[in-house]
GROMACS .gro file of C-alpha atoms in nm:
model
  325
    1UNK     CA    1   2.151   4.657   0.027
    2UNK     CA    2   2.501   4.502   0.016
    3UNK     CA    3   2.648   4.444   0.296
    4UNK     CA    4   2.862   4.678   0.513
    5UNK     CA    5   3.239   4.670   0.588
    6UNK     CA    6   3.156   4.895   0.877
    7UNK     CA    7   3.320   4.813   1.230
    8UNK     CA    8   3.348   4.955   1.566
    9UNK     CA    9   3.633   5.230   1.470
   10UNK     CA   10   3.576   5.287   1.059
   11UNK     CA   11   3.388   5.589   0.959
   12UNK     CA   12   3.073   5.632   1.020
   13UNK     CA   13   2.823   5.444   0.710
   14UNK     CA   14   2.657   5.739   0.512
   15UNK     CA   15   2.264   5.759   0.490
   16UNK     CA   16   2.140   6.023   0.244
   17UNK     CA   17   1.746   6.102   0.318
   18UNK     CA   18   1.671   6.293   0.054
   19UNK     CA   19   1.647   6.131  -0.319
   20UNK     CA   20   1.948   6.234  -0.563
   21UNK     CA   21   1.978   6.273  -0.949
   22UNK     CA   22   2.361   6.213  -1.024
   23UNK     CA   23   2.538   6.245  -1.326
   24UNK     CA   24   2.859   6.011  -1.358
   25UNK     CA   25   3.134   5.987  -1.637
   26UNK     CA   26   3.325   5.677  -1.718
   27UNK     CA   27   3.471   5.534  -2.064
   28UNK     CA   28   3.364   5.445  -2.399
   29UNK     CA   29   3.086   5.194  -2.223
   30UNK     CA   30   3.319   4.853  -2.161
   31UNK     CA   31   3.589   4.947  -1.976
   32UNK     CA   32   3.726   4.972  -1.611
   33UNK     CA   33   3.613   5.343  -1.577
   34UNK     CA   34   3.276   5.227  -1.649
   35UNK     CA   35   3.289   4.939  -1.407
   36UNK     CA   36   3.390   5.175  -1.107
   37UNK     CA   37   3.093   5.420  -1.223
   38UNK     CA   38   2.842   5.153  -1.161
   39UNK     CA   39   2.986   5.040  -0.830
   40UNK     CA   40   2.951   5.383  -0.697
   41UNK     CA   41   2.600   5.427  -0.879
   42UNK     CA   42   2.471   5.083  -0.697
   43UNK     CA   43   2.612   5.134  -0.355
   44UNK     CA   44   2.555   5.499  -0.305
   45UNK     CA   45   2.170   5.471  -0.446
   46UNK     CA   46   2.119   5.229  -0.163
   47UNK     CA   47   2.198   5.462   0.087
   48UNK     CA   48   1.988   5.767  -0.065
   49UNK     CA   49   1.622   5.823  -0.137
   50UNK     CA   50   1.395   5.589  -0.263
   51UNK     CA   51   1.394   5.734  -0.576
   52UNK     CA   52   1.762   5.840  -0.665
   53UNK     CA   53   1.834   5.797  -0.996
   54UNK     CA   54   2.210   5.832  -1.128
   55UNK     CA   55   2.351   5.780  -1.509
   56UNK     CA   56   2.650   5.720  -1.687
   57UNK     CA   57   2.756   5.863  -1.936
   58UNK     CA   58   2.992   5.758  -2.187
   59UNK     CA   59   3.334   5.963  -2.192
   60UNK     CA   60   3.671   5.875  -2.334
   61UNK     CA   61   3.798   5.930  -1.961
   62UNK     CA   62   4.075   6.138  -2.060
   63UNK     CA   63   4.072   6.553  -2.046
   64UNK     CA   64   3.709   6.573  -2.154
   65UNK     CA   65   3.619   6.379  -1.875
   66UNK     CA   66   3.799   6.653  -1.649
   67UNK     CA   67   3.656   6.952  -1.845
   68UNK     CA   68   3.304   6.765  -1.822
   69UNK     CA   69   3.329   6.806  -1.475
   70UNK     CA   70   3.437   7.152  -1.497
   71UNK     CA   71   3.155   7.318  -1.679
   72UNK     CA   72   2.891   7.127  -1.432
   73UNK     CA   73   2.816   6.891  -1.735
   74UNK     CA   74   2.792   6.575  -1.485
   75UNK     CA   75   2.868   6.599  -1.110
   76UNK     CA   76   3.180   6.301  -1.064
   77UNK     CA   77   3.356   6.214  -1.334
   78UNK     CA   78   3.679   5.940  -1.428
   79UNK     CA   79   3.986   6.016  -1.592
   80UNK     CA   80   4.327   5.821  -1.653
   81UNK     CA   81   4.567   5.845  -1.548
   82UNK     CA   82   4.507   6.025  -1.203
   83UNK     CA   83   4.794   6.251  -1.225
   84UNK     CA   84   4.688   6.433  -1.545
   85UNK     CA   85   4.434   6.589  -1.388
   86UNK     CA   86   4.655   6.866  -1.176
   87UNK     CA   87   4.732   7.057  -1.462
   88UNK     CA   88   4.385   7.162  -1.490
   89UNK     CA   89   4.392   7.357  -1.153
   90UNK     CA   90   4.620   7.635  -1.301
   91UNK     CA   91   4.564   7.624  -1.707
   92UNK     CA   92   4.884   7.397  -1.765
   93UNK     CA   93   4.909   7.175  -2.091
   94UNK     CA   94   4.601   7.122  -2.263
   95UNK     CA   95   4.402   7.327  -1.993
   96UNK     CA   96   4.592   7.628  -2.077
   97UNK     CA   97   4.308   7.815  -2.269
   98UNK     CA   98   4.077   7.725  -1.938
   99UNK     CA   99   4.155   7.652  -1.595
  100UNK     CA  100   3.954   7.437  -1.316
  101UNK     CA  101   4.060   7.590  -1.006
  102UNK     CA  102   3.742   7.434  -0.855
  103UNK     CA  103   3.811   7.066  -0.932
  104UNK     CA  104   3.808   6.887  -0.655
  105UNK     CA  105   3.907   6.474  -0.622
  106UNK     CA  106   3.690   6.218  -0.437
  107UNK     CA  107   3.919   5.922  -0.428
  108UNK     CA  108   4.196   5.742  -0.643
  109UNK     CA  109   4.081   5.381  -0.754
  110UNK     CA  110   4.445   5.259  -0.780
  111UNK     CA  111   4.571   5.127  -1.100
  112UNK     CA  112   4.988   5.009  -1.155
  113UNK     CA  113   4.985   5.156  -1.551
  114UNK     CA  114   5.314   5.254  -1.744
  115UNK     CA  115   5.358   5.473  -2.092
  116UNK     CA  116   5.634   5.267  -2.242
  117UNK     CA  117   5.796   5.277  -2.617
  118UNK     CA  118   5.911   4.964  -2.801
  119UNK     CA  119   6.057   4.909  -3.104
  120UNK     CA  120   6.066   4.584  -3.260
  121UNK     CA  121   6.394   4.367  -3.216
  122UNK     CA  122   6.435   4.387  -3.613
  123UNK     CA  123   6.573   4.713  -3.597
  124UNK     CA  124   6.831   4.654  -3.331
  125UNK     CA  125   6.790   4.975  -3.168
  126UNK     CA  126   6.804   5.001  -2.751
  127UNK     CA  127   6.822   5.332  -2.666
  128UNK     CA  128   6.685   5.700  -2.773
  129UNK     CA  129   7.051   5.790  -2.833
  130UNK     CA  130   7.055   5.473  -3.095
  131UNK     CA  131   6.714   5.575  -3.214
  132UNK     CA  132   6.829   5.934  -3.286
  133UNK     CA  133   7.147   5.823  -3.467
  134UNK     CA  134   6.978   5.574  -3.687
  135UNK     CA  135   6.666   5.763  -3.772
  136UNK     CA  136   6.455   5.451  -3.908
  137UNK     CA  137   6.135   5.438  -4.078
  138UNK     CA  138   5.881   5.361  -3.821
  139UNK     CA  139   5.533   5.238  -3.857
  140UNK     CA  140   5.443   5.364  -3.476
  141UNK     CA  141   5.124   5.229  -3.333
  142UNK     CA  142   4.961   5.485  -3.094
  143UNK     CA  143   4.661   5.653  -2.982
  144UNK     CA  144   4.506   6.017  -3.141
  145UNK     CA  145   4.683   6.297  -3.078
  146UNK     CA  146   4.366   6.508  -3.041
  147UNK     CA  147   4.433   6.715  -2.709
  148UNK     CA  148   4.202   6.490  -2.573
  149UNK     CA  149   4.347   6.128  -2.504
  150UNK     CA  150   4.573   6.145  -2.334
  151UNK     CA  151   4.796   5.861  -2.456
  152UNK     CA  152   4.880   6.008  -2.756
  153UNK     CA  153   4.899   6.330  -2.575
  154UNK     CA  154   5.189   6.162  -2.371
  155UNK     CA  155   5.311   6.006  -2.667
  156UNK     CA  156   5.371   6.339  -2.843
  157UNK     CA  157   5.526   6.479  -2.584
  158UNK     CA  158   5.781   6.200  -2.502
  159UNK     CA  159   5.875   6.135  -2.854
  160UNK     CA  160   5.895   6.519  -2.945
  161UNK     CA  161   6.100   6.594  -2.661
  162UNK     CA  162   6.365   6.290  -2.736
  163UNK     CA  163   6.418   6.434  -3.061
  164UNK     CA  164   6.207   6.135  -3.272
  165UNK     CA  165   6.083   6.259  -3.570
  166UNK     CA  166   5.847   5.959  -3.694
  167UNK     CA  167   5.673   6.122  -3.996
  168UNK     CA  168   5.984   6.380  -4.043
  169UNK     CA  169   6.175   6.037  -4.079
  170UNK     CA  170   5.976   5.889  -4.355
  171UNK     CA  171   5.748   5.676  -4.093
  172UNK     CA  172   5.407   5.631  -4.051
  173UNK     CA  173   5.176   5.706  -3.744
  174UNK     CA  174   4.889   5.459  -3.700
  175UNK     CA  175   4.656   5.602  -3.440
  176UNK     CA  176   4.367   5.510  -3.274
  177UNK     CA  177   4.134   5.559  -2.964
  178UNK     CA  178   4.149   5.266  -2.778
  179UNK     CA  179   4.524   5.063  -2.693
  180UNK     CA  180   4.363   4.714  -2.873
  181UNK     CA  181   4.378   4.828  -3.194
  182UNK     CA  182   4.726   4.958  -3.146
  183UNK     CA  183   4.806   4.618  -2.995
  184UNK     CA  184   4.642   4.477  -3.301
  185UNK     CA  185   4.874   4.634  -3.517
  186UNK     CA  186   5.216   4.529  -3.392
  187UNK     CA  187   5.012   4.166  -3.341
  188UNK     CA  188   4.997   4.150  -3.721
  189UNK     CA  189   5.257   4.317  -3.805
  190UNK     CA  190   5.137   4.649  -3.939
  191UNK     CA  191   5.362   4.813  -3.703
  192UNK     CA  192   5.716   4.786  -3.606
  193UNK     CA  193   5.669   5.057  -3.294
  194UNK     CA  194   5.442   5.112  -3.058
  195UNK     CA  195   5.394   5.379  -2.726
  196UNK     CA  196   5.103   5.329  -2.550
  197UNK     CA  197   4.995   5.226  -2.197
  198UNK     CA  198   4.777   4.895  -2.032
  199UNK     CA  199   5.066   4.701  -1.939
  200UNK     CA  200   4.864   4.449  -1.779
  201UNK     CA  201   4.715   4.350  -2.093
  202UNK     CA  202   4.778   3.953  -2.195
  203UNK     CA  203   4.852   4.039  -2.571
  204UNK     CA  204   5.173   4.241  -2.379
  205UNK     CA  205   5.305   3.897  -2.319
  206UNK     CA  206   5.239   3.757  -2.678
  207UNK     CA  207   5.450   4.049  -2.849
  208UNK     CA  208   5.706   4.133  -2.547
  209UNK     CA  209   5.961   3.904  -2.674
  210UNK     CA  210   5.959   4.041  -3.015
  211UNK     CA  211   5.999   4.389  -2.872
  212UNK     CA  212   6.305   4.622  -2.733
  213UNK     CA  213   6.123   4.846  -2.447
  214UNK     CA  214   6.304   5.212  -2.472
  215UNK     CA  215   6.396   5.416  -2.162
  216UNK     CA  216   6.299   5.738  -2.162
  217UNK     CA  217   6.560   5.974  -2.060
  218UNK     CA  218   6.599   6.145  -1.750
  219UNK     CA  219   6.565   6.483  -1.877
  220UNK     CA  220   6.288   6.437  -2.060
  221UNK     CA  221   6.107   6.298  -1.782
  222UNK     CA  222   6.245   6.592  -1.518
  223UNK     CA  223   6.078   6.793  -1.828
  224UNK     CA  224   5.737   6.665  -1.826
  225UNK     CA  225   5.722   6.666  -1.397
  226UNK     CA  226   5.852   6.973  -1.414
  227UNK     CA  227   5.607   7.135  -1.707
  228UNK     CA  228   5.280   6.911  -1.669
  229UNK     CA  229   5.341   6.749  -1.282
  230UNK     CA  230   5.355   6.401  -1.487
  231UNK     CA  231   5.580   6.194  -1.234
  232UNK     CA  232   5.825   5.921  -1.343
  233UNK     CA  233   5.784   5.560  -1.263
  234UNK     CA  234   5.959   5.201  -1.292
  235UNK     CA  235   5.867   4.916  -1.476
  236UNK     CA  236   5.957   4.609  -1.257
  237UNK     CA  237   6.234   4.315  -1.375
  238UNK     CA  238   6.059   4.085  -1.642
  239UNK     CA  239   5.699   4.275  -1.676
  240UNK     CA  240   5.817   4.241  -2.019
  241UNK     CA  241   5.982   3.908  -2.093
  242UNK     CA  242   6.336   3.908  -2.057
  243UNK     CA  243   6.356   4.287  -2.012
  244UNK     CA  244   6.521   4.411  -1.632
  245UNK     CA  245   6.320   4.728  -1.524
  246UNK     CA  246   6.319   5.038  -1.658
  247UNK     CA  247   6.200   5.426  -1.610
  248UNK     CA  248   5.931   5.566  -1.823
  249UNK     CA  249   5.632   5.776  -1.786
  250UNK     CA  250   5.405   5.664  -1.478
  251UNK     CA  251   5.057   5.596  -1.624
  252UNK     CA  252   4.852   5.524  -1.285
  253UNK     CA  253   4.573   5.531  -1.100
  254UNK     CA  254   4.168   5.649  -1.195
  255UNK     CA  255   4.076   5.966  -1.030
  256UNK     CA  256   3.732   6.029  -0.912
  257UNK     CA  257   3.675   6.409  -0.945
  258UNK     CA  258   3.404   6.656  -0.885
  259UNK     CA  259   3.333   7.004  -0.828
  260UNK     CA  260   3.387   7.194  -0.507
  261UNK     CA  261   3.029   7.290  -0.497
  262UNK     CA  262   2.914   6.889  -0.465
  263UNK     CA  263   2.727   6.831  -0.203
  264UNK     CA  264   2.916   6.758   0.128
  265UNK     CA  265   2.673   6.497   0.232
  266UNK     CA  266   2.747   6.322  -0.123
  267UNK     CA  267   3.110   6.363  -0.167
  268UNK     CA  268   3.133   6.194   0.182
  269UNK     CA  269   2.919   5.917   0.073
  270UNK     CA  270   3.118   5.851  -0.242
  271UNK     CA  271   3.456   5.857  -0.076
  272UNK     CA  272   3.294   5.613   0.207
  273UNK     CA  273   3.190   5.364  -0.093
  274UNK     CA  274   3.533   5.389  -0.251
  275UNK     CA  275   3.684   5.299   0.113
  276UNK     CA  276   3.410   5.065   0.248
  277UNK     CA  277   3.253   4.878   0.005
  278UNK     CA  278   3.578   4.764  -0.193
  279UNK     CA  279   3.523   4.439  -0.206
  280UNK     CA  280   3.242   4.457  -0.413
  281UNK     CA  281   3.473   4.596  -0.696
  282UNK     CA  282   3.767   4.392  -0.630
  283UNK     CA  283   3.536   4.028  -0.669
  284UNK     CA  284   3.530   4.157  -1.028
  285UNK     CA  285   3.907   4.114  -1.077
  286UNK     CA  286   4.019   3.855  -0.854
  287UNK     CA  287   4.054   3.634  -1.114
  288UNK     CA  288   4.303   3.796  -1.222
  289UNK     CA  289   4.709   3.854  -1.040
  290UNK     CA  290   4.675   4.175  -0.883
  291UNK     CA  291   5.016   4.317  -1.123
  292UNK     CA  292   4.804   4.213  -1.416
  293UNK     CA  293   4.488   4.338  -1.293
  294UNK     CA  294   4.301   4.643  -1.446
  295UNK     CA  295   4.228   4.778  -1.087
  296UNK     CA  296   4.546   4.708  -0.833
  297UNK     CA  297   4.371   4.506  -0.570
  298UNK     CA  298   4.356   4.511  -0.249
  299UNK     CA  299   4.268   4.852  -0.241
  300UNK     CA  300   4.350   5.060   0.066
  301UNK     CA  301   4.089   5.293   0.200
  302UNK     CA  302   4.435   5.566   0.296
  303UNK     CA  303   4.578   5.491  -0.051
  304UNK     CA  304   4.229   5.564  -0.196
  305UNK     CA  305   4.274   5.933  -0.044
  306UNK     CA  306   4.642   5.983  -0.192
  307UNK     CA  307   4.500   6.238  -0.493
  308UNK     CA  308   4.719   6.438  -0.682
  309UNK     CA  309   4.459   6.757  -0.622
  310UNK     CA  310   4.284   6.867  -0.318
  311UNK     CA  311   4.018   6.603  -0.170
  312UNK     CA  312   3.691   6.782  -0.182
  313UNK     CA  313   3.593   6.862   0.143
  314UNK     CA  314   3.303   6.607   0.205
  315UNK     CA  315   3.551   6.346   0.135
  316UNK     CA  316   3.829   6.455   0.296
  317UNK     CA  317   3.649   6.404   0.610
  318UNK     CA  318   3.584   5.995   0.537
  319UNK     CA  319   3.982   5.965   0.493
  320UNK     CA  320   4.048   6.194   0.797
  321UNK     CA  321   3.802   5.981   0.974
  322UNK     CA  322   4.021   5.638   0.924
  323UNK     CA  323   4.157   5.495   1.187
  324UNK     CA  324   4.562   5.514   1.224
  325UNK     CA  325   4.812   5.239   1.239
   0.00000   0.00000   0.00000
């Protein structure tokens, strides 16, 4: 068993008699949703029955991952980024043929993530307002538009509702699942535009300079809180070489979601994981500057609890159960 964080004070360490069979949902198979599945799979089995068993199965962690969870397909699932996930309660967005009023959240594995558009210095635009007036052909890198990922999701909406018009223009739409091939294709030059998320990427830094990074309007981001509950967010000074911060479409955070019907006993024990063994996930990223990590480390067992829809009850009592400052 690995070892505990527990001290006099911190909640009390979960022990699970009876032997579980657990479904889990994480990414495509070699990502960070995946990771995070099989830190919760390793320390919660050693706190159950001999002869738990829990998979994972492959997702694209987006709004299947959420409607997964919904029809009882798996019992926790991951989807990015966190905040995406409210609409489902009341049939908003791309839940609005089927609502999840029962979805329930288990934690928040924090993530610092941004939806930003760029354009590539070549066509000298800066702003939406320039972008509108010049109308340029575009070969736009982005991901599927599917009503599934929801990158290309966002990016729809944002470029719809700033009046950009790539195909309409005479442009070209290059889309794809996963945000490395769309890297790839401003890399080598197939693309002059790109919108698309996982700032903390390294190839970010190799094609930052060659790129103008786009504000998106206020309105349009007042539009999408307002409509979807998608919040706003800044990018820092110099994320992006030489560029001073900026507002754009917050792209955070990995919720951990289940059912209301979980188990108590189990929705405890996950949220008590998530708060008490984080170590054991953050060793896997240490390597790495915490503003161009994957997962935002170090993680904070209150911050952890900070979901965007109501904490299942079982976990809800692990965060309630922290000590205060």
């Amino acid at each position: 068993m690995s070892p505990s964080l527990v001290s006099p004070g911190r909640p009390a360490e979960p022990k699970i008699d009876r032997s579980l069979t657990l479904h889990l949902r994480g990414d495509w198979g070699g990502a960070n949703l995946h990771r995070v599945c099989g830190w919760i799979a390793q320390e919660l089995a050693d706190r159950c029955g001999s002869r738990t068993r829990i998979a994972t199965w492959n997702s694209r962690g987006y709004s299947d991952a959420v409607r997964a969870v919904g029809h009882g397909e798996v019992h926790v699932a991951l989807t990015t980024p966190a905040a995406f996930a409210a609409a489902a309660l009341d049939g908003r967005g791309v839940y609005r043929d089927e609502s999840f009023p029962d979805l329930r959240a288990l934690g928040v594995v924090p993530q610092r993530d941004r939806l930003v558009v760029a354009l590539h210095k070549d066509l000298g635009i800066t702003t939406f307002a320039e972008l509108r007036q010049h109308r340029p052909m575009l070969r736009l890198a982005t991901s599927v538009h599917d009503g599934v990922n929801h990158v290309g999701l966002a990016a729809h909406e944002v470029l719809t509702r700033s009046g950009v018009d790539v195909v309409g223009w005479g442009g070209e739409l290059l889309e794809d699942e996963r945000p490395f091939e769309s890297l790839d294709h401003v890399k080598e030059g197939r693309a002059n535009a790109i919108v698309h998320e996982a700032i903390m990427l390294p190839v970010w830094q190799e094609i930052g300079c060659d790129l103008n990074f786009l504000e998106v309007e206020d309105d349009v981001l007042a539009g999408l809180n307002d409509d979807f509950g998608w919040p706003a967010a800044v990018v820092d000074d110099h994320h992006f070489p030489g560029r001073a911060a900026f507002r754009t479409l917050d792209f955070s955070d990995f919720l951990v979601c289940a059912r209301a019907d979980l188990a108590d006993d189990v929705a405890y024990a996950i949220a008590w994981v998530l708060g008490e063994t984080r170590h054991i996930i953050e060793g896997q990223y240490r390597h790495l500057a915490p503003e161009r990590s994957p997962i935002t480390y170090p993680l904070d067992p209150v911050t952890i609890g900070k979901a965007p829809i109501p904490l299942h009850p079982g976990a809800a009592r692990y965060y309630d159960a922290l000590p205060t400052a």
